[in-house]
Short mmCIF file of C-alpha atoms in Angstrom, two decimals:
data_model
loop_
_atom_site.label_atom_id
_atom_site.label_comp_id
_atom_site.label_asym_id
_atom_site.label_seq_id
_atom_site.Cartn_x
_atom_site.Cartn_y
_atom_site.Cartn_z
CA UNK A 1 9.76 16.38 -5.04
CA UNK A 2 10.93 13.24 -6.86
CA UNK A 3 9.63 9.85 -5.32
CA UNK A 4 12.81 8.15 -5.29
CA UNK A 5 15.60 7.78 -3.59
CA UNK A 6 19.28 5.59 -4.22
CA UNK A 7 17.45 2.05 -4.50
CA UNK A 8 13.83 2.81 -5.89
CA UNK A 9 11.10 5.00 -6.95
CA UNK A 10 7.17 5.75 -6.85
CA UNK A 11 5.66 6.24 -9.95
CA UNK A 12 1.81 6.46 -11.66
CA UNK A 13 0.66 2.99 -13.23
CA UNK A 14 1.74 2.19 -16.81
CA UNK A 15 0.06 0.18 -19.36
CA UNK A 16 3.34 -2.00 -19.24
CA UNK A 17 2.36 -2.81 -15.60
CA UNK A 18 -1.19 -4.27 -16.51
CA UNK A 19 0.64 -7.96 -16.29
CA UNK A 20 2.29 -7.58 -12.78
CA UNK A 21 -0.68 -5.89 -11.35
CA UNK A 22 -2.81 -8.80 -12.61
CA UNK A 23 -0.67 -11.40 -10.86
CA UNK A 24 -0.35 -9.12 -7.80
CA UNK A 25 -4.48 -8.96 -7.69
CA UNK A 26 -4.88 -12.62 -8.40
CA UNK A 27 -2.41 -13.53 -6.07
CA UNK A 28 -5.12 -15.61 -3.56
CA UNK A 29 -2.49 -16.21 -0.70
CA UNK A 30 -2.35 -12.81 0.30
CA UNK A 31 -6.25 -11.86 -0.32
CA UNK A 32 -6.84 -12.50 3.74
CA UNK A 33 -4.86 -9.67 4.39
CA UNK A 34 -6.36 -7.59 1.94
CA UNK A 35 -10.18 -6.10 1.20
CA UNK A 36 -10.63 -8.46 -2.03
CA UNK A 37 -10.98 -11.82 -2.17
CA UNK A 38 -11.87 -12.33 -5.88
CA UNK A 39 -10.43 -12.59 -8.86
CA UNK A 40 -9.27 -9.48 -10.89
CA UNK A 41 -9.14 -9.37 -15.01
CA UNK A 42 -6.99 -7.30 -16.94
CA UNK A 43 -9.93 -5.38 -18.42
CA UNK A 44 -10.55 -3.92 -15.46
CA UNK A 45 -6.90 -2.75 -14.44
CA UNK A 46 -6.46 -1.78 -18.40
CA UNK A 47 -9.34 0.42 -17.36
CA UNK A 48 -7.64 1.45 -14.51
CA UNK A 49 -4.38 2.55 -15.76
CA UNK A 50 -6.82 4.48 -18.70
CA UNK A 51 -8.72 6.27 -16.45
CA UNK A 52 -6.16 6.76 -13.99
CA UNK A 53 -6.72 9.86 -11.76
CA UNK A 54 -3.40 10.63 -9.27
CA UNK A 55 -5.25 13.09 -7.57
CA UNK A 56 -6.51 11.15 -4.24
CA UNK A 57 -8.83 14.61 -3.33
CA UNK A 58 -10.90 13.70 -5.99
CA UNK A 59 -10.52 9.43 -6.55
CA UNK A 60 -10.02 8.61 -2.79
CA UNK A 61 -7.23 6.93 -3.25
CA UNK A 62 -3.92 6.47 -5.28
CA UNK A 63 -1.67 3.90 -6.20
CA UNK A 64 1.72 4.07 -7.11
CA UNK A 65 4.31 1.40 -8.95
CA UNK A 66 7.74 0.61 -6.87
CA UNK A 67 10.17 0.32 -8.97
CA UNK A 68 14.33 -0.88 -9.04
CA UNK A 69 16.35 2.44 -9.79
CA UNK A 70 18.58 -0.12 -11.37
CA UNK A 71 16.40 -1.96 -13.99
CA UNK A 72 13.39 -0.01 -13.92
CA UNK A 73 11.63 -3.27 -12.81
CA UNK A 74 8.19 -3.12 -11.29
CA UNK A 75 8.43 -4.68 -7.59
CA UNK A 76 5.31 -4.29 -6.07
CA UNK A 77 2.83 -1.28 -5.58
CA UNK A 78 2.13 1.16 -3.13
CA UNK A 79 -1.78 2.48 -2.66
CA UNK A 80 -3.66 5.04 -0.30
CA UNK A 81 -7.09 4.15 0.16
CA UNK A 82 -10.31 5.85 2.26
CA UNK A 83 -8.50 9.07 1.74
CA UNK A 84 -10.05 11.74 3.86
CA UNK A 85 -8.93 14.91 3.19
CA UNK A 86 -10.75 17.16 5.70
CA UNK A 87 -9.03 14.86 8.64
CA UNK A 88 -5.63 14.59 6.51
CA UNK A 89 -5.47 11.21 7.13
CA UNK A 90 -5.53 7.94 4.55
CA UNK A 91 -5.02 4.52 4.68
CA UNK A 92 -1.95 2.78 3.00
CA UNK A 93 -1.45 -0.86 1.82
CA UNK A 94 1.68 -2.57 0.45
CA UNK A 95 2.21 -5.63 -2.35
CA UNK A 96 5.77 -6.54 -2.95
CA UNK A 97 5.89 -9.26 -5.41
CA UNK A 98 7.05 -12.52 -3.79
CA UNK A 99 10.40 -12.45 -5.65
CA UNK A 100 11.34 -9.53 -3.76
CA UNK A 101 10.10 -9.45 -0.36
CA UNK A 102 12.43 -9.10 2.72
CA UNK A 103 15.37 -7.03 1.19
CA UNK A 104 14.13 -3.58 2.72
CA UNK A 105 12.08 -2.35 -0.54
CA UNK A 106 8.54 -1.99 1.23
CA UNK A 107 10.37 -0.63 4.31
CA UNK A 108 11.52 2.36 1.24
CA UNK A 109 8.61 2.51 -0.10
CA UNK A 110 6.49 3.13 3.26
CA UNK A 111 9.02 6.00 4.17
CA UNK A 112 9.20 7.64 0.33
CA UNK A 113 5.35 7.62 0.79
CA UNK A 114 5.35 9.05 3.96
CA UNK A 115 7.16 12.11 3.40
CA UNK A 116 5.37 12.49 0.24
CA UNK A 117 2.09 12.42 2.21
CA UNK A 118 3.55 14.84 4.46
CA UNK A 119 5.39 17.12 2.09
CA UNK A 120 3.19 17.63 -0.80
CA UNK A 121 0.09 15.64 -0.11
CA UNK A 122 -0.11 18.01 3.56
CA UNK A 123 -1.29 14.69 5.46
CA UNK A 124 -1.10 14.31 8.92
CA UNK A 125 -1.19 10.33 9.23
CA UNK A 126 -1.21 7.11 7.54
CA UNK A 127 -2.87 4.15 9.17
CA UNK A 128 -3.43 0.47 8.44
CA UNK A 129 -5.16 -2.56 9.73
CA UNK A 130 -3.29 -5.40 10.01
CA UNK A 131 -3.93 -9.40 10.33
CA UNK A 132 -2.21 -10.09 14.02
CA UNK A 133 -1.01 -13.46 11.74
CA UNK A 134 0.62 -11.42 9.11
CA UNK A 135 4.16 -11.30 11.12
CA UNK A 136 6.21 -10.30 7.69
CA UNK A 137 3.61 -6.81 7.61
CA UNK A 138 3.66 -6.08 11.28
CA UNK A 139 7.34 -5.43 10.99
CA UNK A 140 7.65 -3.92 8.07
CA UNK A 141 5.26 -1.00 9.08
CA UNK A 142 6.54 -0.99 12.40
CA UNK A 143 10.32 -0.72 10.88
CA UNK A 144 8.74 2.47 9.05
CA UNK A 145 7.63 4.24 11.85
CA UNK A 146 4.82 2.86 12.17
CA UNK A 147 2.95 2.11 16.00
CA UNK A 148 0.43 -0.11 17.10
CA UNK A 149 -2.44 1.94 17.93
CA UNK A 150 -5.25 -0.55 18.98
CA UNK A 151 -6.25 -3.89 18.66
CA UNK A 152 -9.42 -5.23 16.60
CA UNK A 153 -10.81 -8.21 17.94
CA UNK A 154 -11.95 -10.88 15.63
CA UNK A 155 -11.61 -8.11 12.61
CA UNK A 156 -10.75 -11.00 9.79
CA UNK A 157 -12.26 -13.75 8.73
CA UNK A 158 -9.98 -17.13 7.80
CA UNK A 159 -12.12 -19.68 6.64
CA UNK A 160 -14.53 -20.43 9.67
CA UNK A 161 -12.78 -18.77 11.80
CA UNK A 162 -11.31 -14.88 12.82
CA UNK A 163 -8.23 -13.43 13.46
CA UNK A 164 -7.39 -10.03 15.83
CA UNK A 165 -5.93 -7.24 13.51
CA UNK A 166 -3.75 -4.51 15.08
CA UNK A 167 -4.52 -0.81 13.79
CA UNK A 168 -1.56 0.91 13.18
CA UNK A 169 -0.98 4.82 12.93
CA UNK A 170 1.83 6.79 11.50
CA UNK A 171 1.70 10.60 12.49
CA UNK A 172 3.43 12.55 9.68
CA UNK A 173 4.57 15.68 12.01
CA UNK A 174 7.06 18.24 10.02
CA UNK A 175 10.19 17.70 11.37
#
């Protein structure tokens, strides 16, 4: 199964992408809607991409670089996270770099991803927890098939105060 299809493609980190993951990771207006909220150096995601390990049965997790068919460009990444194998089931988060958001790339990336998880991976769902603030995320998983499955109340913290996140499920049934 290739992870591509006309516009972009999936692929395992590169040593080239050490830069763009760095500014992606250090990026501090988006760490409110993610599990960081510190700095990252480019020692550790050199040793990263070194140590890489794509298989998420024994890491937990995997990440994958989006990339333009049509320059080879890195765009953002892709990651599964808390995989759990015996339930089939992982979470997924998204980064598209700012200078590409809203043209439909993380919309292909969540639905290569998905059939990947289904098709070779044997998942049955994807889920993710998002900020009820983060309007730009709500609709792009929800665009991808993705439905609102509960709602956590006061799940993140901004500054002295909490937001509601919405837990969203994708169920990857064989069509």
């Amino acid at each position: 199964m290739m992870l591509t299809d006309n516009i972009i493609s999936l692929r395992a980190p590169e040593p080239a992408d050490i830069e763009s993951m760095y500014l992606w990771e250090n990026d501090a207006t988006i760490w409110s809607d993610g599990a960081v909220r510190a700095p990252m150096s480019k020692k550790l995601l050199q040793d990263y991409v070194n140590c890489y390990n794509p298989d998420p049965n024994a890491s937990g997790q995997l990440r994958m670089i989006i990339t333009l068919n049509a320059t080879g460009e890195a765009l953002g990444c892709i990651d599964l996270y808390d995989y759990d194998a015996l339930n089939r089931k992982s979470g997924v988060g998204i980064v598209i770099d700012g200078s590409f958001r809203r043209r439909g790339y993380g919309k292909d990336a969540l639905l290569l991803l998905s059939e990947y998880c289904r098709e070779e991976l044997g998942l049955h769902q994807l889920w993710a927890i998002i900020s009820r603030t983060n309007v730009a995320s709500l609709s792009l998983f929800e665009s991808a098939g993705f439905n609102t499955a509960g709602c956590l109340r006061s799940w993140i913290r901004r500054g002295e105060s909490y937001s509601d996140a919405l837990f969203f499920q994708k169920l990857l049934v064989r069509s």
